[in-house]
Amino acid sequence: RTPMAGLETVLLVEDEEAVRRIATRALQANGYRVIGAADGHQALAALSGYRGRIALIITDVVMPNMDGADLAQRVRALHPDMRVLFTSGYFDDTVGKRGIFTTGSGFLPKPYAATVLLRRVREVLDGPPAGPSATGPSETVSG
């Protein structure tokens, strides 16, 4: 295993099938179990139907029907300790204005290389835990 590898289960929410497929392969090749979802509704269904522990949600911010910020808010209402890694090509317009970062979350700008994805996943998983008292920006968020 490499320092970026892991054994955790992650829920990958990405509406672009090609991006979801490539990210899934990179994560699985490094030991992660990946549950894929094309949108927020599929993600919520997968989360409610999965009996194991999901350590992290990797979600695109800009998606049809339910954006990543709304998904994270709904998930954290049920699982306050859920860690979230947001991805987007629109940080300034969407992510920055929404104020969606809390402890236990991070951001990955698109497009991204597999090695960068793996590094950010590991940083969020190994970073400060999420929780109801988490109110400040994540220390793992970087430009």
C-alpha positions as a LaTeX table, in Angstrom:
\begin{tabular}{lrrr}
\hline
Residue & $x$ (\AA) & $y$ (\AA) & $z$ (\AA) \\
\hline
Arg1 & 0.00 & 0.00 & 0.00 \\
Thr2 & 1.06 & 3.54 & $-0.71$ \\
Pro3 & 0.65 & 6.39 & 1.79 \\
Met4 & $-2.36$ & 7.51 & $-0.26$ \\
Ala5 & $-4.08$ & 4.11 & $-0.15$ \\
Gly6 & $-6.85$ & 3.14 & 2.21 \\
Leu7 & $-9.35$ & 0.48 & 3.14 \\
Glu8 & $-12.32$ & 2.77 & 3.78 \\
Thr9 & $-15.60$ & 2.79 & 1.90 \\
Val10 & $-16.33$ & 5.99 & $-0.01$ \\
Leu11 & $-19.49$ & 7.17 & $-1.71$ \\
Leu12 & $-18.57$ & 8.86 & $-4.99$ \\
Val13 & $-21.26$ & 11.20 & $-6.31$ \\
Glu14 & $-20.51$ & 12.49 & $-9.81$ \\
Asp15 & $-22.97$ & 13.18 & $-12.62$ \\
Glu16 & $-20.34$ & 12.84 & $-15.37$ \\
Glu17 & $-20.05$ & 9.10 & $-15.98$ \\
Ala18 & $-16.51$ & 9.23 & $-17.39$ \\
Val19 & $-15.21$ & 11.18 & $-14.39$ \\
Arg20 & $-17.01$ & 8.80 & $-12.01$ \\
Arg21 & $-15.53$ & 5.77 & $-13.78$ \\
Ile22 & $-11.94$ & 7.10 & $-13.75$ \\
Ala23 & $-12.14$ & 8.19 & $-10.10$ \\
Thr24 & $-13.65$ & 4.84 & $-9.12$ \\
Arg25 & $-10.82$ & 2.93 & $-10.80$ \\
Ala26 & $-8.15$ & 5.07 & $-9.10$ \\
Leu27 & $-9.73$ & 4.65 & $-5.67$ \\
Gln28 & $-10.32$ & 0.89 & $-6.06$ \\
Ala29 & $-6.77$ & 0.35 & $-7.31$ \\
Asn30 & $-5.59$ & 1.86 & $-4.02$ \\
Gly31 & $-7.73$ & $-0.29$ & $-1.74$ \\
Tyr32 & $-10.86$ & 1.80 & $-1.28$ \\
Arg33 & $-14.32$ & 0.33 & $-1.63$ \\
Val34 & $-16.36$ & 2.65 & $-3.87$ \\
Ile35 & $-20.11$ & 3.06 & $-4.07$ \\
Gly36 & $-20.99$ & 5.17 & $-7.11$ \\
Ala37 & $-23.95$ & 7.49 & $-7.57$ \\
Ala38 & $-24.85$ & 9.75 & $-10.50$ \\
Asp39 & $-26.71$ & 12.34 & $-8.40$ \\
Gly40 & $-27.74$ & 13.32 & $-4.90$ \\
His41 & $-30.90$ & 11.22 & $-4.89$ \\
Gln42 & $-28.97$ & 8.06 & $-5.85$ \\
Ala43 & $-26.41$ & 8.92 & $-3.18$ \\
Leu44 & $-29.06$ & 9.19 & $-0.45$ \\
Ala45 & $-30.61$ & 5.89 & $-1.57$ \\
Ala46 & $-27.19$ & 4.20 & $-1.56$ \\
Leu47 & $-26.41$ & 5.61 & 1.88 \\
Ser48 & $-29.71$ & 4.44 & 3.37 \\
Gly49 & $-29.38$ & 0.98 & 1.81 \\
Tyr50 & $-25.76$ & 0.36 & 2.79 \\
Arg51 & $-25.29$ & $-1.51$ & 6.07 \\
Gly52 & $-21.56$ & $-0.88$ & 6.49 \\
Arg53 & $-19.74$ & 2.31 & 7.41 \\
Ile54 & $-19.17$ & 4.90 & 4.72 \\
Ala55 & $-16.18$ & 6.98 & 5.78 \\
Leu56 & $-16.33$ & 9.69 & 3.13 \\
Ile57 & $-18.57$ & 11.20 & 0.50 \\
Ile58 & $-16.81$ & 12.61 & $-2.54$ \\
Thr59 & $-19.35$ & 14.82 & $-4.28$ \\
Asp60 & $-19.42$ & 17.13 & $-7.21$ \\
Val61 & $-20.84$ & 20.48 & $-6.13$ \\
Val62 & $-22.64$ & 21.33 & $-9.38$ \\
Met63 & $-25.16$ & 18.61 & $-10.25$ \\
Pro64 & $-28.74$ & 18.59 & $-11.53$ \\
Asn65 & $-31.64$ & 18.12 & $-9.09$ \\
Met66 & $-29.61$ & 18.28 & $-5.87$ \\
Asp67 & $-26.22$ & 19.96 & $-5.64$ \\
Gly68 & $-23.37$ & 18.66 & $-3.53$ \\
Ala69 & $-23.87$ & 21.24 & $-0.79$ \\
Asp70 & $-27.52$ & 20.21 & $-0.31$ \\
Leu71 & $-26.51$ & 16.55 & $-0.36$ \\
Ala72 & $-23.84$ & 17.14 & 2.30 \\
Gln73 & $-26.32$ & 19.04 & 4.47 \\
Arg74 & $-28.88$ & 16.20 & 4.25 \\
Val75 & $-26.27$ & 13.53 & 4.93 \\
Arg76 & $-24.82$ & 15.37 & 7.91 \\
Ala77 & $-28.29$ & 15.77 & 9.40 \\
Leu78 & $-28.37$ & 11.96 & 9.61 \\
His79 & $-24.62$ & 11.32 & 10.05 \\
Pro80 & $-23.03$ & 14.36 & 11.74 \\
Asp81 & $-19.57$ & 12.77 & 11.64 \\
Met82 & $-19.60$ & 12.19 & 7.86 \\
Arg83 & $-16.53$ & 13.53 & 6.09 \\
Val84 & $-17.07$ & 15.20 & 2.72 \\
Leu85 & $-14.74$ & 16.00 & $-0.16$ \\
Phe86 & $-16.31$ & 18.49 & $-2.56$ \\
Thr87 & $-15.17$ & 18.63 & $-6.20$ \\
Ser88 & $-15.93$ & 21.35 & $-8.71$ \\
Gly89 & $-14.58$ & 23.34 & $-11.58$ \\
Tyr90 & $-16.49$ & 26.39 & $-10.30$ \\
Phe91 & $-14.99$ & 27.22 & $-6.91$ \\
Asp92 & $-15.36$ & 30.99 & $-7.00$ \\
Asp93 & $-18.95$ & 31.15 & $-8.22$ \\
Thr94 & $-20.45$ & 28.18 & $-6.43$ \\
Val95 & $-18.41$ & 26.79 & $-3.60$ \\
Gly96 & $-16.88$ & 29.96 & $-2.22$ \\
Lys97 & $-20.23$ & 31.76 & $-1.90$ \\
Arg98 & $-22.10$ & 28.85 & $-0.33$ \\
Gly99 & $-19.94$ & 28.64 & 2.79 \\
Ile100 & $-20.20$ & 24.83 & 2.74 \\
Phe101 & $-16.89$ & 24.01 & 4.35 \\
Thr102 & $-16.78$ & 22.69 & 7.88 \\
Thr103 & $-14.27$ & 20.62 & 9.77 \\
Gly104 & $-14.19$ & 17.19 & 8.19 \\
Ser105 & $-14.55$ & 18.53 & 4.66 \\
Gly106 & $-12.21$ & 19.51 & 1.86 \\
Phe107 & $-12.20$ & 20.73 & $-1.70$ \\
Leu108 & $-10.68$ & 19.32 & $-4.89$ \\
Pro109 & $-10.75$ & 21.53 & $-8.00$ \\
Lys110 & $-11.58$ & 19.94 & $-11.34$ \\
Pro111 & $-10.00$ & 18.70 & $-13.46$ \\
Tyr112 & $-7.81$ & 16.62 & $-11.16$ \\
Ala113 & $-5.24$ & 13.87 & $-11.55$ \\
Ala114 & $-5.77$ & 10.51 & $-9.85$ \\
Thr115 & $-2.79$ & 11.12 & $-7.56$ \\
Val116 & $-4.25$ & 14.44 & $-6.42$ \\
Leu117 & $-7.63$ & 12.78 & $-5.76$ \\
Leu118 & $-5.97$ & 10.08 & $-3.67$ \\
Arg119 & $-3.94$ & 12.63 & $-1.69$ \\
Arg120 & $-7.03$ & 14.80 & $-0.93$ \\
Val121 & $-9.09$ & 11.75 & 0.06 \\
Arg122 & $-6.39$ & 10.69 & 2.50 \\
Glu123 & $-6.05$ & 14.24 & 3.90 \\
Val124 & $-9.78$ & 14.53 & 4.56 \\
Leu125 & $-10.00$ & 11.03 & 6.07 \\
Asp126 & $-6.97$ & 11.65 & 8.30 \\
Gly127 & $-7.87$ & 15.26 & 9.16 \\
Pro128 & $-9.98$ & 16.64 & 12.00 \\
Pro129 & $-13.23$ & 14.77 & 12.54 \\
Ala130 & $-16.51$ & 16.23 & 11.36 \\
Gly131 & $-19.23$ & 16.88 & 13.86 \\
Pro132 & $-21.97$ & 19.19 & 15.04 \\
Ser133 & $-19.44$ & 21.46 & 16.74 \\
Ala134 & $-17.49$ & 21.84 & 13.51 \\
Thr135 & $-18.15$ & 25.38 & 12.34 \\
Gly136 & $-14.92$ & 26.81 & 10.96 \\
Pro137 & $-13.31$ & 26.29 & 7.60 \\
Ser138 & $-11.44$ & 23.06 & 7.14 \\
Glu139 & $-7.72$ & 23.16 & 7.65 \\
Thr140 & $-7.34$ & 20.85 & 4.67 \\
Val141 & $-8.91$ & 23.26 & 2.20 \\
Ser142 & $-6.35$ & 24.79 & $-0.08$ \\
Gly143 & $-6.44$ & 26.73 & $-3.31$ \\
\hline
\end{tabular}
